[in-house]
Amino acid sequence: MAGNTGVTAPAGFSAAGIAAGLKKSGKKDLALVVNTGPEAIAAGVFTRNKVHSAAVTVSRAAVADRETGVRAVIINSGNANACTGAQGFADAQAMQAQTAHALHLPPAAVAVCSTGLIGEPLDMGTVVAGIESIVPQLDTTTKSGEDAATGILTTDTCMKQAVYHGAGWTIGAMAKGVGMMAPSLATMLAVITTDAQVDAALLHDALAGVSNTTFNTVDIDGTTSTNDSVIAMANGASGTQPSAEEFTAALHAVCADLAQQLQGDAEGVTKVVDITVTGAATDEQALEAARAVGRDNLFKCAMFGSDPNWGRVLAAVGMAPVDMDPGNIAVWFNGHQVCAHTTGVPGAREADLSGAHIAVTIDLGAGGSGHATVHTTDLSFNYVEINSAYAT
Amino acid sequence: MAGNTGVTAPAGFSAAGIAAGLKKSGKKDLALVVNTGPEAIAAGVFTRNKVHSAAVTVSRAAVADRETGVRAVIINSGNANACTGAQGFADAQAMQAQTAHALHLPPAAVAVCSTGLIGEPLDMGTVVAGIESIVPQLDTTTKSGEDAATGILTTDTCMKQAVYHGAGWTIGAMAKGVGMMAPSLATMLAVITTDAQVDAALLHDALAGVSNTTFNTVDIDGTTSTNDSVIAMANGASGTQPSAEEFTAALHAVCADLAQQLQGDAEGVTKVVDITVTGAATDEQALEAARAVGRDNLFKCAMFGSDPNWGRVLAAVGMAPVDMDPGNIAVWFNGHQVCAHTTGVPGAREADLSGAHIAVTIDLGAGGSGHATVHTTDLSFNYVEINSAYAT
């Protein structure tokens, strides 16, 4: 199992990834992850966008049905099956039913994810043929996990996997896209597998909590996708039951690893930018303030230009609807203070931001101990390029 | 007075604009508008950013002092005098006092505006010498108004003026920047002059109301500046008192004209994009939904690429915290329907967005009559270019 860092790393999970023909490029565009048991515990977190894919509706229901559990996740890339009306919903259900049929499972045991262009009908002939082709490819090898991790990519430049090895149990995972609740392109998807013995309540609570502090703090451009889905499956195959604390910490490590990979592969990224806010009244206010800076285009362009224009930070954070002392805000770039008491520190304009990673720390001076970090990127020519002709 | 479309168009106003030396480029960087009476009625609307320029503090107080009124507005470009601490406040007061002294006015009768880089101390030697030089240049000519309108510019590519001629009375105006409450660069500034006989309450109410539907609907990137200020002065020199309705309509025409000029000259603009939302529960919800689309980078990049990717509109509007029917949203590009019942209309991908103006209409299907329009632009390479190296 050495070197297996993906969804097939835990015992009792198989996977496959193929080129079904949905992508014109001929790249892999269909992935399947199967839980061979014994248990079929599942949890999921999904987009909060009111306009969402039929796949999200289907998967939400599958995860909510704790009696049946989830035994498989079928994922296509190249088409989001969002804004496709009643036909789109029927297609998502057909993907679920077809996969269930091929795996001899009840339909409710299959979750469905789609990612790609919004508003195009899914080519169901290709999808159905793909499902027939992918099932025989299922395997527990490292390569099978990598094939699946490749099959879910869209504009990602590399696959994202993560693994955690406990004492006798393992968590494996794969992801694509950028930023749960705030993805760069159409979708952030993740599938997490574990052979630990955990119950549904623990898996749900751990996933919800961990997502808030990992995927939900990756915020590339504030856009929430129609398809965001994180699905975790636990089968108890290891026969080992970690404590809730141990499992949650492990899940956090895996999701934080994936989140960092998503941030680093965001569209057009030339710099990853971590924004930490301290001195806030509450952690929630700190997060709100950090998001306001992370989403500010003027700030993001300045980062692209390695321009230590700390005034952009002040102008952005001043818009956040949170408590602050407008005369007592402090800012650090890469640990060097550039602003104190809301005014520039001598030498602030000479701060060196030429590296590929920029850490910005902002103290709101509100006297509280609230703090939070948001993970974003710069705004580059390439971001504009990629997103100026996505559909055409 | 034919051809005078600026602040000196109404009777009893003089202006001047000079190169004081604050801008390294040698371009004009100081402007003065003076109300020679008889009355000194004033009103103002200012940024809501908690972090704001000392000039905003000084001007707010000047406008609030209705007994003294406002007789002059002194404006420098090239330096925002924001995030400059106690020294910045002393400098803004000194600008006010120096201008008042030169014009033989009480300091409280002078409003101060600054625009440019945040966080740099103002070169007060240059400012003071500039004030001494500019006062003798004051004149009521068309050219004087144009000199003032030029002296307030930063990254603007052209001056913005507007005029309205009533029966025996006139409103004139100048502006710079983009988008009150949501400017592209550091600041949106406007000075409005009128020789109509209006009282302070009418001027204030009209300005506040009109700003909401004009400057406040220009939203280029959601960024609210530290220095945004709109200051109106009325001197009654025409001896004519228009009705409140007539005056408000005229003020609306002038501000809408300026707002359109600001939108058309936004940083890096290649297309102006007007987003209208209908079918909302209330006008406020319609505005919120239109802003969500207008601020969405993925949508804005698609507009830059003339890409009729209507899925971006759906994904963006679905995030807005307003009432909608997620299955019954409709979208039109330039009057051609591309989406009905949240699904694509045949031929939607062929919509022609190659022109310099794009009108997007979105019906939320919420069954209400709420509607609003937000004026934005595309997100271009040049926007990134301009903002990636502003301070350096």
mmCIF file with all atom_site columns, N, CA and C in Angstrom, chain A residues 49-50 83 85 118 120 184-185 223-224 296-298 301-302 305 307 312 315 318-320 342-343 349 381 385 387-388 390-392, chain B residues 49-50 83 85 118 120 184-185 223-224 296-298 301-302 305 307 312 315 318-320 342-343 349 381 383 385 387-388 390-391:
data_model
loop_
_atom_site.group_PDB
_atom_site.id
_atom_site.type_symbol
_atom_site.label_atom_id
_atom_site.label_alt_id
_atom_site.label_comp_id
_atom_site.label_asym_id
_atom_site.label_entity_id
_atom_site.label_seq_id
_atom_site.pdbx_PDB_ins_code
_atom_site.Cartn_x
_atom_site.Cartn_y
_atom_site.Cartn_z
_atom_site.occupancy
_atom_site.B_iso_or_equiv
_atom_site.pdbx_formal_charge
_atom_site.auth_seq_id
_atom_site.auth_comp_id
_atom_site.auth_asym_id
_atom_site.auth_atom_id
_atom_site.pdbx_PDB_model_num
ATOM 1   N N  . ASN A 1 49  ? -25.563 27.177 -2.985  1.00 0.00 ? 49  ASN A N  1
ATOM 2   C CA . ASN A 1 49  ? -26.152 27.955 -4.085  1.00 0.00 ? 49  ASN A CA 1
ATOM 3   C C  . ASN A 1 49  ? -27.588 27.484 -4.340  1.00 0.00 ? 49  ASN A C  1
ATOM 4   N N  . LYS A 1 50  ? -28.504 28.457 -4.457  1.00 0.00 ? 50  LYS A N  1
ATOM 5   C CA . LYS A 1 50  ? -29.905 28.093 -4.701  1.00 0.00 ? 50  LYS A CA 1
ATOM 6   C C  . LYS A 1 50  ? -30.063 27.416 -6.056  1.00 0.00 ? 50  LYS A C  1
ATOM 7   N N  . CYS A 1 83  ? -28.641 23.557 -14.437 1.00 0.00 ? 83  CYS A N  1
ATOM 8   C CA . CYS A 1 83  ? -29.498 24.385 -15.289 1.00 0.00 ? 83  CYS A CA 1
ATOM 9   C C  . CYS A 1 83  ? -29.930 23.584 -16.516 1.00 0.00 ? 83  CYS A C  1
ATOM 10  N N  . GLY A 1 85  ? -32.843 21.559 -16.186 1.00 0.00 ? 85  GLY A N  1
ATOM 11  C CA . GLY A 1 85  ? -34.274 21.315 -16.027 1.00 0.00 ? 85  GLY A CA 1
ATOM 12  C C  . GLY A 1 85  ? -34.645 19.887 -15.656 1.00 0.00 ? 85  GLY A C  1
ATOM 13  N N  . ILE A 1 118 ? -21.914 24.517 -17.385 1.00 0.00 ? 118 ILE A N  1
ATOM 14  C CA . ILE A 1 118 ? -23.295 24.629 -16.920 1.00 0.00 ? 118 ILE A CA 1
ATOM 15  C C  . ILE A 1 118 ? -24.212 24.798 -18.126 1.00 0.00 ? 118 ILE A C  1
ATOM 16  N N  . GLU A 1 120 ? -25.653 22.581 -20.341 1.00 0.00 ? 120 GLU A N  1
ATOM 17  C CA . GLU A 1 120 ? -25.670 21.695 -21.504 1.00 0.00 ? 120 GLU A CA 1
ATOM 18  C C  . GLU A 1 120 ? -26.302 20.366 -21.106 1.00 0.00 ? 120 GLU A C  1
ATOM 19  N N  . SER A 1 184 ? -13.316 28.440 -7.847  1.00 0.00 ? 184 SER A N  1
ATOM 20  C CA . SER A 1 184 ? -12.867 29.257 -8.958  1.00 0.00 ? 184 SER A CA 1
ATOM 21  C C  . SER A 1 184 ? -13.639 28.928 -10.220 1.00 0.00 ? 184 SER A C  1
ATOM 22  N N  . LEU A 1 185 ? -13.769 27.641 -10.508 1.00 0.00 ? 185 LEU A N  1
ATOM 23  C CA . LEU A 1 185 ? -14.475 27.294 -11.736 1.00 0.00 ? 185 LEU A CA 1
ATOM 24  C C  . LEU A 1 185 ? -15.839 26.737 -11.368 1.00 0.00 ? 185 LEU A C  1
ATOM 25  N N  . THR A 1 223 ? -17.062 33.030 -5.643  1.00 0.00 ? 223 THR A N  1
ATOM 26  C CA . THR A 1 223 ? -18.130 32.412 -6.406  1.00 0.00 ? 223 THR A CA 1
ATOM 27  C C  . THR A 1 223 ? -18.437 31.021 -5.858  1.00 0.00 ? 223 THR A C  1
ATOM 28  N N  . THR A 1 224 ? -19.701 30.763 -5.600  1.00 0.00 ? 224 THR A N  1
ATOM 29  C CA . THR A 1 224 ? -20.141 29.467 -5.089  1.00 0.00 ? 224 THR A CA 1
ATOM 30  C C  . THR A 1 224 ? -20.727 28.667 -6.237  1.00 0.00 ? 224 THR A C  1
ATOM 31  N N  . ASP A 1 296 ? -11.232 40.959 -2.679  1.00 0.00 ? 296 ASP A N  1
ATOM 32  C CA . ASP A 1 296 ? -11.105 42.299 -3.257  1.00 0.00 ? 296 ASP A CA 1
ATOM 33  C C  . ASP A 1 296 ? -10.173 42.283 -4.472  1.00 0.00 ? 296 ASP A C  1
ATOM 34  N N  . ASN A 1 297 ? -10.716 42.606 -5.627  1.00 0.00 ? 297 ASN A N  1
ATOM 35  C CA . ASN A 1 297 ? -9.928  42.520 -6.863  1.00 0.00 ? 297 ASN A CA 1
ATOM 36  C C  . ASN A 1 297 ? -8.736  43.461 -6.863  1.00 0.00 ? 297 ASN A C  1
ATOM 37  N N  . LEU A 1 298 ? -8.889  44.641 -6.273  1.00 0.00 ? 298 LEU A N  1
ATOM 38  C CA . LEU A 1 298 ? -7.773  45.583 -6.265  1.00 0.00 ? 298 LEU A CA 1
ATOM 39  C C  . LEU A 1 298 ? -6.608  45.006 -5.455  1.00 0.00 ? 298 LEU A C  1
ATOM 40  N N  . CYS A 1 301 ? -5.083  42.033 -7.465  1.00 0.00 ? 301 CYS A N  1
ATOM 41  C CA . CYS A 1 301 ? -4.218  42.496 -8.570  1.00 0.00 ? 301 CYS A CA 1
ATOM 42  C C  . CYS A 1 301 ? -2.877  42.996 -8.025  1.00 0.00 ? 301 CYS A C  1
ATOM 43  N N  . ALA A 1 302 ? -2.919  43.684 -6.904  1.00 0.00 ? 302 ALA A N  1
ATOM 44  C CA . ALA A 1 302 ? -1.673  44.170 -6.295  1.00 0.00 ? 302 ALA A CA 1
ATOM 45  C C  . ALA A 1 302 ? -0.766  42.994 -5.934  1.00 0.00 ? 302 ALA A C  1
ATOM 46  N N  . GLY A 1 305 ? 1.000   41.688 -8.887  1.00 0.00 ? 305 GLY A N  1
ATOM 47  C CA . GLY A 1 305 ? 2.116   42.558 -9.258  1.00 0.00 ? 305 GLY A CA 1
ATOM 48  C C  . GLY A 1 305 ? 3.196   42.644 -8.192  1.00 0.00 ? 305 GLY A C  1
ATOM 49  N N  . ASP A 1 307 ? 3.067   43.981 -5.499  1.00 0.00 ? 307 ASP A N  1
ATOM 50  C CA . ASP A 1 307 ? 3.029   45.392 -5.127  1.00 0.00 ? 307 ASP A CA 1
ATOM 51  C C  . ASP A 1 307 ? 2.609   45.517 -3.662  1.00 0.00 ? 307 ASP A C  1
ATOM 52  N N  . ARG A 1 312 ? -4.471  49.022 -0.057  1.00 0.00 ? 312 ARG A N  1
ATOM 53  C CA . ARG A 1 312 ? -5.544  48.169 -0.602  1.00 0.00 ? 312 ARG A CA 1
ATOM 54  C C  . ARG A 1 312 ? -6.119  47.267 0.490   1.00 0.00 ? 312 ARG A C  1
ATOM 55  N N  . ALA A 1 315 ? -8.354  49.550 2.669   1.00 0.00 ? 315 ALA A N  1
ATOM 56  C CA . ALA A 1 315 ? -9.602  49.912 1.989   1.00 0.00 ? 315 ALA A CA 1
ATOM 57  C C  . ALA A 1 315 ? -10.546 48.719 1.941   1.00 0.00 ? 315 ALA A C  1
ATOM 58  N N  . GLY A 1 318 ? -11.843 47.726 5.570   1.00 0.00 ? 318 GLY A N  1
ATOM 59  C CA . GLY A 1 318 ? -12.743 48.764 6.093   1.00 0.00 ? 318 GLY A CA 1
ATOM 60  C C  . GLY A 1 318 ? -14.181 48.598 5.635   1.00 0.00 ? 318 GLY A C  1
ATOM 61  N N  . MET A 1 319 ? -14.374 47.810 4.555   1.00 0.00 ? 319 MET A N  1
ATOM 62  C CA . MET A 1 319 ? -15.732 47.554 4.058   1.00 0.00 ? 319 MET A CA 1
ATOM 63  C C  . MET A 1 319 ? -16.415 46.411 4.793   1.00 0.00 ? 319 MET A C  1
ATOM 64  N N  . ALA A 1 320 ? -15.645 45.618 5.506   1.00 0.00 ? 320 ALA A N  1
ATOM 65  C CA . ALA A 1 320 ? -16.228 44.433 6.154   1.00 0.00 ? 320 ALA A CA 1
ATOM 66  C C  . ALA A 1 320 ? -17.200 44.863 7.253   1.00 0.00 ? 320 ALA A C  1
ATOM 67  N N  . THR A 1 342 ? -3.209  52.184 11.589  1.00 0.00 ? 342 THR A N  1
ATOM 68  C CA . THR A 1 342 ? -3.826  52.562 10.312  1.00 0.00 ? 342 THR A CA 1
ATOM 69  C C  . THR A 1 342 ? -2.973  53.537 9.514   1.00 0.00 ? 342 THR A C  1
ATOM 70  N N  . THR A 1 343 ? -1.683  53.599 9.804   1.00 0.00 ? 343 THR A N  1
ATOM 71  C CA . THR A 1 343 ? -0.789  54.432 8.992   1.00 0.00 ? 343 THR A CA 1
ATOM 72  C C  . THR A 1 343 ? 0.444   53.611 8.616   1.00 0.00 ? 343 THR A C  1
ATOM 73  N N  . ARG A 1 349 ? 6.810   50.328 1.769   1.00 0.00 ? 349 ARG A N  1
ATOM 74  C CA . ARG A 1 349 ? 6.747   50.154 0.311   1.00 0.00 ? 349 ARG A CA 1
ATOM 75  C C  . ARG A 1 349 ? 7.862   49.264 -0.217  1.00 0.00 ? 349 ARG A C  1
ATOM 76  N N  . PHE A 1 381 ? -3.454  37.753 -15.208 1.00 0.00 ? 381 PHE A N  1
ATOM 77  C CA . PHE A 1 381 ? -3.884  37.768 -16.607 1.00 0.00 ? 381 PHE A CA 1
ATOM 78  C C  . PHE A 1 381 ? -4.483  36.418 -16.984 1.00 0.00 ? 381 PHE A C  1
ATOM 79  N N  . GLU A 1 385 ? -7.856  35.173 -18.782 1.00 0.00 ? 385 GLU A N  1
ATOM 80  C CA . GLU A 1 385 ? -7.764  34.399 -20.030 1.00 0.00 ? 385 GLU A CA 1
ATOM 81  C C  . GLU A 1 385 ? -8.610  33.127 -19.950 1.00 0.00 ? 385 GLU A C  1
ATOM 82  N N  . ASN A 1 387 ? -11.034 32.338 -18.013 1.00 0.00 ? 387 ASN A N  1
ATOM 83  C CA . ASN A 1 387 ? -12.461 32.513 -17.783 1.00 0.00 ? 387 ASN A CA 1
ATOM 84  C C  . ASN A 1 387 ? -13.157 33.400 -18.800 1.00 0.00 ? 387 ASN A C  1
ATOM 85  N N  . SER A 1 388 ? -12.397 33.892 -19.777 1.00 0.00 ? 388 SER A N  1
ATOM 86  C CA . SER A 1 388 ? -13.020 34.755 -20.777 1.00 0.00 ? 388 SER A CA 1
ATOM 87  C C  . SER A 1 388 ? -13.581 33.941 -21.940 1.00 0.00 ? 388 SER A C  1
ATOM 88  N N  . TYR A 1 390 ? -14.636 30.260 -21.652 1.00 0.00 ? 390 TYR A N  1
ATOM 89  C CA . TYR A 1 390 ? -14.788 28.903 -21.129 1.00 0.00 ? 390 TYR A CA 1
ATOM 90  C C  . TYR A 1 390 ? -15.812 28.100 -21.922 1.00 0.00 ? 390 TYR A C  1
ATOM 91  N N  . ALA A 1 391 ? -16.906 28.785 -22.288 1.00 0.00 ? 391 ALA A N  1
ATOM 92  C CA . ALA A 1 391 ? -17.985 28.053 -22.971 1.00 0.00 ? 391 ALA A CA 1
ATOM 93  C C  . ALA A 1 391 ? -17.711 27.941 -24.458 1.00 0.00 ? 391 ALA A C  1
ATOM 94  N N  . THR A 1 392 ? -16.888 28.828 -24.981 1.00 0.00 ? 392 THR A N  1
ATOM 95  C CA . THR A 1 392 ? -16.765 28.913 -26.434 1.00 0.00 ? 392 THR A CA 1
ATOM 96  C C  . THR A 1 392 ? -15.407 28.431 -26.923 1.00 0.00 ? 392 THR A C  1
ATOM 97  N N  . ASN B 1 49  ? -17.113 53.432 3.917   1.00 0.00 ? 49  ASN B N  1
ATOM 98  C CA . ASN B 1 49  ? -15.976 52.644 4.393   1.00 0.00 ? 49  ASN B CA 1
ATOM 99  C C  . ASN B 1 49  ? -15.551 53.134 5.778   1.00 0.00 ? 49  ASN B C  1
ATOM 100 N N  . LYS B 1 50  ? -15.344 52.184 6.701   1.00 0.00 ? 50  LYS B N  1
ATOM 101 C CA . LYS B 1 50  ? -14.933 52.573 8.053   1.00 0.00 ? 50  LYS B CA 1
ATOM 102 C C  . LYS B 1 50  ? -13.551 53.205 8.041   1.00 0.00 ? 50  LYS B C  1
ATOM 103 N N  . CYS B 1 83  ? -5.271  56.783 5.572   1.00 0.00 ? 83  CYS B N  1
ATOM 104 C CA . CYS B 1 83  ? -4.359  55.945 6.356   1.00 0.00 ? 83  CYS B CA 1
ATOM 105 C C  . CYS B 1 83  ? -3.075  56.711 6.627   1.00 0.00 ? 83  CYS B C  1
ATOM 106 N N  . GLY B 1 85  ? -3.009  58.810 9.497   1.00 0.00 ? 85  GLY B N  1
ATOM 107 C CA . GLY B 1 85  ? -2.981  59.091 10.924  1.00 0.00 ? 85  GLY B CA 1
ATOM 108 C C  . GLY B 1 85  ? -3.267  60.538 11.310  1.00 0.00 ? 85  GLY B C  1
ATOM 109 N N  . ILE B 1 118 ? -3.171  55.568 -1.418  1.00 0.00 ? 118 ILE B N  1
ATOM 110 C CA . ILE B 1 118 ? -3.462  55.506 0.012   1.00 0.00 ? 118 ILE B CA 1
ATOM 111 C C  . ILE B 1 118 ? -2.162  55.322 0.783   1.00 0.00 ? 118 ILE B C  1
ATOM 112 N N  . GLU B 1 120 ? 0.267   57.503 1.904   1.00 0.00 ? 120 GLU B N  1
ATOM 113 C CA . GLU B 1 120 ? 1.442   58.361 1.770   1.00 0.00 ? 120 GLU B CA 1
ATOM 114 C C  . GLU B 1 120 ? 1.159   59.712 2.395   1.00 0.00 ? 120 GLU B C  1
ATOM 115 N N  . SER B 1 184 ? -13.708 51.819 -8.798  1.00 0.00 ? 184 SER B N  1
ATOM 116 C CA . SER B 1 184 ? -12.679 50.967 -9.363  1.00 0.00 ? 184 SER B CA 1
ATOM 117 C C  . SER B 1 184 ? -11.326 51.252 -8.747  1.00 0.00 ? 184 SER B C  1
ATOM 118 N N  . LEU B 1 185 ? -11.001 52.520 -8.669  1.00 0.00 ? 185 LEU B N  1
ATOM 119 C CA . LEU B 1 185 ? -9.692  52.846 -8.094  1.00 0.00 ? 185 LEU B CA 1
ATOM 120 C C  . LEU B 1 185 ? -9.897  53.421 -6.712  1.00 0.00 ? 185 LEU B C  1
ATOM 121 N N  . THR B 1 223 ? -15.626 47.311 -4.694  1.00 0.00 ? 223 THR B N  1
ATOM 122 C CA . THR B 1 223 ? -14.732 47.936 -3.734  1.00 0.00 ? 223 THR B CA 1
ATOM 123 C C  . THR B 1 223 ? -15.201 49.349 -3.388  1.00 0.00 ? 223 THR B C  1
ATOM 124 N N  . THR B 1 224 ? -15.293 49.628 -2.121  1.00 0.00 ? 224 THR B N  1
ATOM 125 C CA . THR B 1 224 ? -15.714 50.947 -1.652  1.00 0.00 ? 224 THR B CA 1
ATOM 126 C C  . THR B 1 224 ? -14.489 51.731 -1.211  1.00 0.00 ? 224 THR B C  1
ATOM 127 N N  . ASP B 1 296 ? -19.406 39.344 -9.953  1.00 0.00 ? 296 ASP B N  1
ATOM 128 C CA . ASP B 1 296 ? -18.883 37.986 -10.112 1.00 0.00 ? 296 ASP B CA 1
ATOM 129 C C  . ASP B 1 296 ? -17.781 37.945 -11.166 1.00 0.00 ? 296 ASP B C  1
ATOM 130 N N  . ASN B 1 297 ? -16.583 37.610 -10.743 1.00 0.00 ? 297 ASN B N  1
ATOM 131 C CA . ASN B 1 297 ? -15.450 37.641 -11.663 1.00 0.00 ? 297 ASN B CA 1
ATOM 132 C C  . ASN B 1 297 ? -15.608 36.669 -12.830 1.00 0.00 ? 297 ASN B C  1
ATOM 133 N N  . LEU B 1 298 ? -16.200 35.516 -12.578 1.00 0.00 ? 298 LEU B N  1
ATOM 134 C CA . LEU B 1 298 ? -16.350 34.544 -13.665 1.00 0.00 ? 298 LEU B CA 1
ATOM 135 C C  . LEU B 1 298 ? -17.275 35.103 -14.732 1.00 0.00 ? 298 LEU B C  1
ATOM 136 N N  . CYS B 1 301 ? -15.387 38.000 -16.575 1.00 0.00 ? 301 CYS B N  1
ATOM 137 C CA . CYS B 1 301 ? -14.407 37.488 -17.542 1.00 0.00 ? 301 CYS B CA 1
ATOM 138 C C  . CYS B 1 301 ? -15.113 36.972 -18.795 1.00 0.00 ? 301 CYS B C  1
ATOM 139 N N  . ALA B 1 302 ? -16.244 36.305 -18.613 1.00 0.00 ? 302 ALA B N  1
ATOM 140 C CA . ALA B 1 302 ? -16.996 35.807 -19.776 1.00 0.00 ? 302 ALA B CA 1
ATOM 141 C C  . ALA B 1 302 ? -17.430 36.976 -20.660 1.00 0.00 ? 302 ALA B C  1
ATOM 142 N N  . GLY B 1 305 ? -14.682 38.157 -22.790 1.00 0.00 ? 305 GLY B N  1
ATOM 143 C CA . GLY B 1 305 ? -14.461 37.256 -23.918 1.00 0.00 ? 305 GLY B CA 1
ATOM 144 C C  . GLY B 1 305 ? -15.642 37.160 -24.864 1.00 0.00 ? 305 GLY B C  1
ATOM 145 N N  . ASP B 1 307 ? -18.327 35.912 -24.388 1.00 0.00 ? 307 ASP B N  1
ATOM 146 C CA . ASP B 1 307 ? -18.732 34.508 -24.275 1.00 0.00 ? 307 ASP B CA 1
ATOM 147 C C  . ASP B 1 307 ? -20.146 34.441 -23.675 1.00 0.00 ? 307 ASP B C  1
ATOM 148 N N  . ARG B 1 312 ? -22.963 31.182 -16.135 1.00 0.00 ? 312 ARG B N  1
ATOM 149 C CA . ARG B 1 312 ? -22.292 32.036 -15.156 1.00 0.00 ? 312 ARG B CA 1
ATOM 150 C C  . ARG B 1 312 ? -23.284 32.978 -14.485 1.00 0.00 ? 312 ARG B C  1
ATOM 151 N N  . ALA B 1 315 ? -25.243 30.822 -11.950 1.00 0.00 ? 315 ALA B N  1
ATOM 152 C CA . ALA B 1 315 ? -24.428 30.468 -10.785 1.00 0.00 ? 315 ALA B CA 1
ATOM 153 C C  . ALA B 1 315 ? -24.246 31.685 -9.883  1.00 0.00 ? 315 ALA B C  1
ATOM 154 N N  . GLY B 1 318 ? -27.670 32.796 -8.210  1.00 0.00 ? 318 GLY B N  1
ATOM 155 C CA . GLY B 1 318 ? -28.105 31.805 -7.229  1.00 0.00 ? 318 GLY B CA 1
ATOM 156 C C  . GLY B 1 318 ? -27.488 31.997 -5.854  1.00 0.00 ? 318 GLY B C  1
ATOM 157 N N  . MET B 1 319 ? -26.389 32.750 -5.801  1.00 0.00 ? 319 MET B N  1
ATOM 158 C CA . MET B 1 319 ? -25.734 33.027 -4.521  1.00 0.00 ? 319 MET B CA 1
ATOM 159 C C  . MET B 1 319 ? -26.356 34.207 -3.787  1.00 0.00 ? 319 MET B C  1
ATOM 160 N N  . ALA B 1 320 ? -27.130 35.005 -4.493  1.00 0.00 ? 320 ALA B N  1
ATOM 161 C CA . ALA B 1 320 ? -27.679 36.221 -3.878  1.00 0.00 ? 320 ALA B CA 1
ATOM 162 C C  . ALA B 1 320 ? -28.668 35.849 -2.776  1.00 0.00 ? 320 ALA B C  1
ATOM 163 N N  . THR B 1 342 ? -34.747 28.316 -15.980 1.00 0.00 ? 342 THR B N  1
ATOM 164 C CA . THR B 1 342 ? -33.414 27.911 -15.504 1.00 0.00 ? 342 THR B CA 1
ATOM 165 C C  . THR B 1 342 ? -32.743 26.891 -16.419 1.00 0.00 ? 342 THR B C  1
ATOM 166 N N  . THR B 1 343 ? -33.186 26.804 -17.666 1.00 0.00 ? 343 THR B N  1
ATOM 167 C CA . THR B 1 343 ? -32.500 25.932 -18.621 1.00 0.00 ? 343 THR B CA 1
ATOM 168 C C  . THR B 1 343 ? -32.241 26.705 -19.907 1.00 0.00 ? 343 THR B C  1
ATOM 169 N N  . ARG B 1 349 ? -26.103 29.654 -27.109 1.00 0.00 ? 349 ARG B N  1
ATOM 170 C CA . ARG B 1 349 ? -24.639 29.793 -27.208 1.00 0.00 ? 349 ARG B CA 1
ATOM 171 C C  . ARG B 1 349 ? -24.227 30.630 -28.413 1.00 0.00 ? 349 ARG B C  1
ATOM 172 N N  . PHE B 1 381 ? -7.785  42.034 -19.187 1.00 0.00 ? 381 PHE B N  1
ATOM 173 C CA . PHE B 1 381 ? -6.357  42.003 -18.911 1.00 0.00 ? 381 PHE B CA 1
ATOM 174 C C  . PHE B 1 381 ? -5.880  43.363 -18.407 1.00 0.00 ? 381 PHE B C  1
ATOM 175 N N  . TYR B 1 383 ? -7.461  45.671 -16.770 1.00 0.00 ? 383 TYR B N  1
ATOM 176 C CA . TYR B 1 383 ? -7.824  45.929 -15.369 1.00 0.00 ? 383 TYR B CA 1
ATOM 177 C C  . TYR B 1 383 ? -6.748  45.357 -14.448 1.00 0.00 ? 383 TYR B C  1
ATOM 178 N N  . GLU B 1 385 ? -3.695  44.623 -15.282 1.00 0.00 ? 385 GLU B N  1
ATOM 179 C CA . GLU B 1 385 ? -2.444  45.358 -15.539 1.00 0.00 ? 385 GLU B CA 1
ATOM 180 C C  . GLU B 1 385 ? -2.396  46.658 -14.723 1.00 0.00 ? 385 GLU B C  1
ATOM 181 N N  . ASN B 1 387 ? -4.010  47.546 -12.106 1.00 0.00 ? 387 ASN B N  1
ATOM 182 C CA . ASN B 1 387 ? -4.078  47.413 -10.657 1.00 0.00 ? 387 ASN B CA 1
ATOM 183 C C  . ASN B 1 387 ? -2.999  46.520 -10.062 1.00 0.00 ? 387 ASN B C  1
ATOM 184 N N  . SER B 1 388 ? -2.133  45.986 -10.916 1.00 0.00 ? 388 SER B N  1
ATOM 185 C CA . SER B 1 388 ? -1.091  45.111 -10.387 1.00 0.00 ? 388 SER B CA 1
ATOM 186 C C  . SER B 1 388 ? 0.149   45.900 -9.995  1.00 0.00 ? 388 SER B C  1
ATOM 187 N N  . TYR B 1 390 ? 0.081   49.602 -8.986  1.00 0.00 ? 390 TYR B N  1
ATOM 188 C CA . TYR B 1 390 ? -0.383  50.967 -8.811  1.00 0.00 ? 390 TYR B CA 1
ATOM 189 C C  . TYR B 1 390 ? 0.549   51.769 -7.917  1.00 0.00 ? 390 TYR B C  1
ATOM 190 N N  . ALA B 1 391 ? 1.033   51.107 -6.855  1.00 0.00 ? 391 ALA B N  1
ATOM 191 C CA . ALA B 1 391 ? 1.858   51.846 -5.896  1.00 0.00 ? 391 ALA B CA 1
ATOM 192 C C  . ALA B 1 391 ? 3.307   51.925 -6.335  1.00 0.00 ? 391 ALA B C  1
#
